[in-house]
mmCIF file of C-alpha atoms in Angstrom:
data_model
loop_
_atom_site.group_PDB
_atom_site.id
_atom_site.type_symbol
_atom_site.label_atom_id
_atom_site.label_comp_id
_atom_site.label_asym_id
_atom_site.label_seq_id
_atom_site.Cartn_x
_atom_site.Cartn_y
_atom_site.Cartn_z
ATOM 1 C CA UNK A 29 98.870 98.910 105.499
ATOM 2 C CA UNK A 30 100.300 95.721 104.100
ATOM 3 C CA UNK A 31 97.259 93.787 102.900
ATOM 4 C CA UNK A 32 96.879 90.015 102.041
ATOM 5 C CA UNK A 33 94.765 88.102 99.746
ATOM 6 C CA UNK A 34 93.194 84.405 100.906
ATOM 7 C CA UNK A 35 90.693 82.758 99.117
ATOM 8 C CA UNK A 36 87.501 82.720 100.304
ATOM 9 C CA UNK A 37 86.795 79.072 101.082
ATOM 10 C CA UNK A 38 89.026 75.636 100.754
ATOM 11 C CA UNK A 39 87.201 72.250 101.219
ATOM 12 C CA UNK A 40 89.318 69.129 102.361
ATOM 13 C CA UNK A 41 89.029 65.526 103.860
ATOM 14 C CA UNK A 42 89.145 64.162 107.220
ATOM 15 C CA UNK A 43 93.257 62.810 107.742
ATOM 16 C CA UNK A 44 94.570 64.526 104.399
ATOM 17 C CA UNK A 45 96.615 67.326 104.389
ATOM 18 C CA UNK A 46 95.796 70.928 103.561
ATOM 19 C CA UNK A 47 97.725 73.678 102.500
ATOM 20 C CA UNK A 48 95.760 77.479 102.580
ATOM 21 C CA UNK A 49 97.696 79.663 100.647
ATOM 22 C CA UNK A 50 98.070 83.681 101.277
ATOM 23 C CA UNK A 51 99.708 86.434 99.145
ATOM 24 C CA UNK A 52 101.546 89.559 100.374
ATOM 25 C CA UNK A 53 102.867 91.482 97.902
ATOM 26 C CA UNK A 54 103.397 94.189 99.442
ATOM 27 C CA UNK A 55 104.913 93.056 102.457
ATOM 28 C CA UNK A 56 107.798 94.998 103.891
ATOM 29 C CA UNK A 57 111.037 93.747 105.406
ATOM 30 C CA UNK A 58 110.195 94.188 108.780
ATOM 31 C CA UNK A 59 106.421 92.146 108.741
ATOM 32 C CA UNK A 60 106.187 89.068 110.249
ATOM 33 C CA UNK A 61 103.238 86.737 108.139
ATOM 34 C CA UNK A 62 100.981 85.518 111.204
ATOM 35 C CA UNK A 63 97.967 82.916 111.117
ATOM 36 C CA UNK A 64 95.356 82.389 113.178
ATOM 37 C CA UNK A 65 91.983 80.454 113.334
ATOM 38 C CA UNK A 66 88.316 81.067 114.586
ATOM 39 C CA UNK A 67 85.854 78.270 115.210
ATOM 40 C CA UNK A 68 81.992 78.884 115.633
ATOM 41 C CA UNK A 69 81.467 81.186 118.373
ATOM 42 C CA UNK A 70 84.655 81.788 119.670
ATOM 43 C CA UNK A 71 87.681 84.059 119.957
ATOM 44 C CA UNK A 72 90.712 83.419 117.301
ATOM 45 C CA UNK A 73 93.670 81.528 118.692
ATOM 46 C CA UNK A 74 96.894 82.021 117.462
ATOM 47 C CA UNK A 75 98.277 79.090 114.812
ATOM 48 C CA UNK A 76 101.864 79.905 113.656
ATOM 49 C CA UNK A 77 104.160 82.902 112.416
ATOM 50 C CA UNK A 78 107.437 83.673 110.529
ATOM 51 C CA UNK A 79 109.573 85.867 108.690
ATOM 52 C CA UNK A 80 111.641 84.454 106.310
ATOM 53 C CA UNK A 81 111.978 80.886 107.440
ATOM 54 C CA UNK A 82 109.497 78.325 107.035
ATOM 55 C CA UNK A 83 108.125 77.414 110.749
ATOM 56 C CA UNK A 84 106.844 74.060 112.298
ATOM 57 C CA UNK A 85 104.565 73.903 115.561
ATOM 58 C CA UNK A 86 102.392 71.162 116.798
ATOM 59 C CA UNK A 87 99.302 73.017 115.242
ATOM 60 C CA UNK A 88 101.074 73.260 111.603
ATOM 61 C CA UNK A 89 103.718 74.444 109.816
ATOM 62 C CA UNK A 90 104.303 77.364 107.511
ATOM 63 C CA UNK A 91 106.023 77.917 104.236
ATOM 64 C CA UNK A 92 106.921 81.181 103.147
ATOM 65 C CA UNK A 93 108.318 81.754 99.498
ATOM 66 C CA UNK A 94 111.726 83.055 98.814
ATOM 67 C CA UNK A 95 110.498 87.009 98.050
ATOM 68 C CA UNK A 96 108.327 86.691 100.720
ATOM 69 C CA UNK A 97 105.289 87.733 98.678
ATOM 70 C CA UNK A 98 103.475 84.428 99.209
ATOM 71 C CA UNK A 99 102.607 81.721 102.100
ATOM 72 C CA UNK A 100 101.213 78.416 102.572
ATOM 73 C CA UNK A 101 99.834 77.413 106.110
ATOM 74 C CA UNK A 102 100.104 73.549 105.769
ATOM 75 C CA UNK A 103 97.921 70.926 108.322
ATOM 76 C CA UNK A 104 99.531 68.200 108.285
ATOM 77 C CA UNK A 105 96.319 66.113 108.735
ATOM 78 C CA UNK A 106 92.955 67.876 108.862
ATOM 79 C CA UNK A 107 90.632 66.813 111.450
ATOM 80 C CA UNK A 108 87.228 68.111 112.051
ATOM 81 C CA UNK A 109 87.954 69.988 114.812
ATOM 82 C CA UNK A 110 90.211 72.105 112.121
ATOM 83 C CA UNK A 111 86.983 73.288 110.670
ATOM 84 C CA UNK A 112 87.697 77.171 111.134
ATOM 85 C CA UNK A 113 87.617 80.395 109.866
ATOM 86 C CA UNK A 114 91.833 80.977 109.005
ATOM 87 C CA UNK A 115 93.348 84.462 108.725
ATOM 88 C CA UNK A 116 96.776 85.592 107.415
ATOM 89 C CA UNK A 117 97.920 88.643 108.712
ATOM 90 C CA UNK A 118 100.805 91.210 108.161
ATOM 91 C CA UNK A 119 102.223 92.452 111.030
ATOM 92 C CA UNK A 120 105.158 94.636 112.942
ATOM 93 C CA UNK A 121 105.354 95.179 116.127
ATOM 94 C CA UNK A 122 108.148 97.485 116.227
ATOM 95 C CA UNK A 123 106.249 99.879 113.798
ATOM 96 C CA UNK A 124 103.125 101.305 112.307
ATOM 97 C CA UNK A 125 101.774 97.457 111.290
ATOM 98 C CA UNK A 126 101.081 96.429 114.428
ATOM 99 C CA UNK A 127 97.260 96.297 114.711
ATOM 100 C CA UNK A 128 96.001 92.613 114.554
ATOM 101 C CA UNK A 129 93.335 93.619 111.514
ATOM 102 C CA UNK A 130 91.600 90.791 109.844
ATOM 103 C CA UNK A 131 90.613 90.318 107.011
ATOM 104 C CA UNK A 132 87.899 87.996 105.744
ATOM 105 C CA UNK A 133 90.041 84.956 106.094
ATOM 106 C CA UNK A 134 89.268 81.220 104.292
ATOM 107 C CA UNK A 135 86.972 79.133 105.730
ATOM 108 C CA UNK A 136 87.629 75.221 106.094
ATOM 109 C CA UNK A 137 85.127 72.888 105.817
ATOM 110 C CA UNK A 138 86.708 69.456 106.547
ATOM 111 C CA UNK A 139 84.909 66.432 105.438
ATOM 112 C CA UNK A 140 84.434 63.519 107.502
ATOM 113 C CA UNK B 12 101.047 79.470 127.448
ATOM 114 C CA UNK B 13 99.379 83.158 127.662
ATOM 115 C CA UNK B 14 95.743 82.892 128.491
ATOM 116 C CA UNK B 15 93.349 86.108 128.166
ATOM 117 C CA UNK B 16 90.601 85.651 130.345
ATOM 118 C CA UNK B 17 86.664 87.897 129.142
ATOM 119 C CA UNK B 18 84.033 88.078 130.902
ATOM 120 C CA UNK B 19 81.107 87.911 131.114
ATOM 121 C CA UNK B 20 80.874 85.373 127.986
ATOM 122 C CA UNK B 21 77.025 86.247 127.226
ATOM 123 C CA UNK B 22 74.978 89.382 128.738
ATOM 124 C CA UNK B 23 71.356 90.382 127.947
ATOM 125 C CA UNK B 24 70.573 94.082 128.724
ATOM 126 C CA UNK B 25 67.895 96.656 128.048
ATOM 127 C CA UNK B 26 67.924 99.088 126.030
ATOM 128 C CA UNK B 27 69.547 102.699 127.413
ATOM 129 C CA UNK B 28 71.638 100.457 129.935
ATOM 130 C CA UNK B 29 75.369 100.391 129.997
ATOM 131 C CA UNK B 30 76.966 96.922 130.291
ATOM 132 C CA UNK B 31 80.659 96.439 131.278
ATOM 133 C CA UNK B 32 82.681 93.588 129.486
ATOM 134 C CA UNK B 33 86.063 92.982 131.535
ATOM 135 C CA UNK B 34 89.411 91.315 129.588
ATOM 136 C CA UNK B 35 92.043 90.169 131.609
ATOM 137 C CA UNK B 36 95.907 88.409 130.569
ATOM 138 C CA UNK B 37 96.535 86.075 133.170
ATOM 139 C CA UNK B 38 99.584 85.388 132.827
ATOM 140 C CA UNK B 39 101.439 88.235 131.113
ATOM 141 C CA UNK B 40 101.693 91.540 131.199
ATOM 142 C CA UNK B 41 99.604 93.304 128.669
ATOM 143 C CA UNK B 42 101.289 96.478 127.126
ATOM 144 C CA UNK B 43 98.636 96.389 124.708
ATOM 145 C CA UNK B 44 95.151 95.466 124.116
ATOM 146 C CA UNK B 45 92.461 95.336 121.279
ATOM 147 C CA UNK B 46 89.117 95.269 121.420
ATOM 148 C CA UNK B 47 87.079 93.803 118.184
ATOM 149 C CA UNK B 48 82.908 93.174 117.490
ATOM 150 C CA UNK B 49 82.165 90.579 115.267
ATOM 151 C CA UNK B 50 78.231 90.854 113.192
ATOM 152 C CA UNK B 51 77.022 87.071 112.344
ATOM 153 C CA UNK B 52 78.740 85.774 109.506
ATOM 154 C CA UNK B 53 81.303 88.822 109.206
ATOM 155 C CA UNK B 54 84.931 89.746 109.906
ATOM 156 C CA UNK B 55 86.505 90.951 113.475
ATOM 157 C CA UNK B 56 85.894 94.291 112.934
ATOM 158 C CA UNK B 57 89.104 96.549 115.086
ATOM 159 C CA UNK B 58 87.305 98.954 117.514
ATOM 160 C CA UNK B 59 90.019 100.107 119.766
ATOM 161 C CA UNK B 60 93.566 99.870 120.781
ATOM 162 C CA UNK B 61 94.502 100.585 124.912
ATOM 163 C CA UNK B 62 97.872 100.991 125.751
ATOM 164 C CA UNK B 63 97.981 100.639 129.685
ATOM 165 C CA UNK B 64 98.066 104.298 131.443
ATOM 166 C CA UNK B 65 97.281 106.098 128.488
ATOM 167 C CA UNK B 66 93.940 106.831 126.628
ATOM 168 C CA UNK B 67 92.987 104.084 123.905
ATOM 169 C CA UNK B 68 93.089 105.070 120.267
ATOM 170 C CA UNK B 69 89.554 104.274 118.321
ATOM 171 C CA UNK B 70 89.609 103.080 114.902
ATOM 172 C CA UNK B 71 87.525 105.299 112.634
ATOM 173 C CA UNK B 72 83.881 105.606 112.514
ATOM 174 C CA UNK B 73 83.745 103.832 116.247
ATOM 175 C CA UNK B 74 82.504 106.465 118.573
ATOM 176 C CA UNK B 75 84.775 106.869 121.627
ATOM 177 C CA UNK B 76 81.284 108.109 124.188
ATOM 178 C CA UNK B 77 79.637 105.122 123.057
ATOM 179 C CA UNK B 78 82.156 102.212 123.661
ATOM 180 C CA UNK B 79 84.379 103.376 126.659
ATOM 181 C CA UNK B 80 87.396 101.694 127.106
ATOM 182 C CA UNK B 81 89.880 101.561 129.910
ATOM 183 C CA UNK B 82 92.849 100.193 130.411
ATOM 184 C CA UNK B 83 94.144 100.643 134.020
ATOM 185 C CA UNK B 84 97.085 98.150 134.198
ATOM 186 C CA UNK B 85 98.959 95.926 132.739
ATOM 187 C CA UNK B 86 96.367 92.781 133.429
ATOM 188 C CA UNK B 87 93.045 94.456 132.575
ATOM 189 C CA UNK B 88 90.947 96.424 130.509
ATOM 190 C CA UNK B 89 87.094 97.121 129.808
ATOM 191 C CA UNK B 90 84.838 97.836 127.592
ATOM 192 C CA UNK B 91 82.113 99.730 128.312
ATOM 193 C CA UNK B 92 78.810 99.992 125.880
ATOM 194 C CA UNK B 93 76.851 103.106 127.370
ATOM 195 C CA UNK B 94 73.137 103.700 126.587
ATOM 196 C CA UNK B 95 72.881 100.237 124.403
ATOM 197 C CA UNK B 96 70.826 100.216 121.810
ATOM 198 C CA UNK B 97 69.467 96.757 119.697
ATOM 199 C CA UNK B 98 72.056 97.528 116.858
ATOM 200 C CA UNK B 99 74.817 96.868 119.790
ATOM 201 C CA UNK B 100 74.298 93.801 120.008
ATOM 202 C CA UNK B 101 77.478 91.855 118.838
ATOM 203 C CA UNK B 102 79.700 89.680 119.562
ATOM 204 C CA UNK B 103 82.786 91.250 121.441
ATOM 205 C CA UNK B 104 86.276 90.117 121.523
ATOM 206 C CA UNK B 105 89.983 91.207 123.072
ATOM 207 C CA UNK B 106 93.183 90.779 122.704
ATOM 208 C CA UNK B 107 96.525 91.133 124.353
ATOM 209 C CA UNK B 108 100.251 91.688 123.274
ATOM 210 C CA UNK B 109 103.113 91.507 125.908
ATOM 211 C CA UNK B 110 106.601 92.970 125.931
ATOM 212 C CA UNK B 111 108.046 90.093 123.998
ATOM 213 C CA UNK B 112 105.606 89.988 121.199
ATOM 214 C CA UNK B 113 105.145 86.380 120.448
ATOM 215 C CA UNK B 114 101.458 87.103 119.082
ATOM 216 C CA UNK B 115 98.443 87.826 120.045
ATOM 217 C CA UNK B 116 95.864 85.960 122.567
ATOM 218 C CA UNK B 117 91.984 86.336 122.631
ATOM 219 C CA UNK B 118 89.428 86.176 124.619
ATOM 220 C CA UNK B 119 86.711 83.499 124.900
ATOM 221 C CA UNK B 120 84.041 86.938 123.290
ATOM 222 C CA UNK B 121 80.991 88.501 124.874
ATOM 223 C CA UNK B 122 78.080 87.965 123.178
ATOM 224 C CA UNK B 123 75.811 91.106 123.694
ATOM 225 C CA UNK B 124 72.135 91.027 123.484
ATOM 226 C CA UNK B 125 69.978 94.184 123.952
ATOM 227 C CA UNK B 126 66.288 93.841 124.198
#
């Protein structure tokens, strides 16, 4: 399985942007790069994903390098309800990659 | 957008008891559906896939008699933890895929207790 690296914590400020990077090496042709979150005590939600282009939503945007090997999930303005657990994750869903398996994910602590 | 619906969202049982945990898409179709348990401070850990009308596949290590899954149609499957024992007690989450694969949407968790 395609695996992807995250580091283990990030720290930012209340209003300032944040960028959480993610490498991919080995990510095949065919994997879409997905993010989600996890606050305290609940389920993950779903955040962005791409493919080769970089992606905007109202929840953030994502950058993806040209080989594809590395992303950046950008908020545009941390708040402190952004204070989450956030997980990158390779997947396919037309082949053998599509299990939604996390891995330990960065967690955000946000600053007031 | 698509909304995944778990209950019940906290359950205290007894030891040797079974306890249901229901997941249900509420607005899509759910080819597929994954169940995760989550120990304090840890990763989702993958249990179980369930594809609707067919048996679910478990991940390894997971023991299929234990944590019965079903996944009757296309809005709803359960989790079943038979015989619970104190080392069950988790917290529980699903997911569900539709047809047109835009990602995938979680439940709210179930967060077992057994005394």
């Amino acid at each position: 399985d395609a695996k992807t690296t995250q580091p283990n914590s990030m720290e930012s400020n209340e209003e300032e942007p944040v960028h959480l990077p993610c490498n991919h090496s080995t990510i095949s042709g065919t994997d879409y790069i997905h993010w989600y979150r996890q606050l305290p005590s609940q389920g993950p939600e779903y955040v962005i994903h791409g493919l080769t282009s970089n992606v905007n939503n109202r929840m953030a945007s994502l950058a993806i390098a040209e080989d594809r090997k590395s992303s950046t999930l950008i908020l545009h303005r941390a708040t402190l309800r952004d204070a989450a657990v956030y997980y990158c994750i390779l997947l396919n869903s037309g082949g053998s990659n599509y299990k939604l398996t996390f891995g330990k994910g960065t967690l955000l602590t946000v600053n007031p | 957008g698509a909304v995944v619906s778990q209950h019940p969202s906290w359950v205290i049982c007894k030891s040797g008891t079974s306890v249901k945990i229901e997941c249900r898409s509420l607005d899509f179709q759910a080819t597929t559906m994954f169940w995760y348990r989550q120990f304090p401070k840890q990763s989702l850990m993958l249990m179980a896939t369930s594809n609707e009308g067919s048996k679910a596949t478990y991940e390894q290590g997971v023991e299929k008699d234990k944590f019965l899954i079903n996944h009757a149609s296309l809005t709803l499957s359960t989790l079943t933890v038979t015989s619970a024992h104190p080392e069950d007690s988790s917290f529980y989450i699903c997911s569900a895929g539709d047809r047109d694969f835009y990602g995938y949407t979680f439940g709210s968790g179930t967060r077992l207790t057994v005394v």
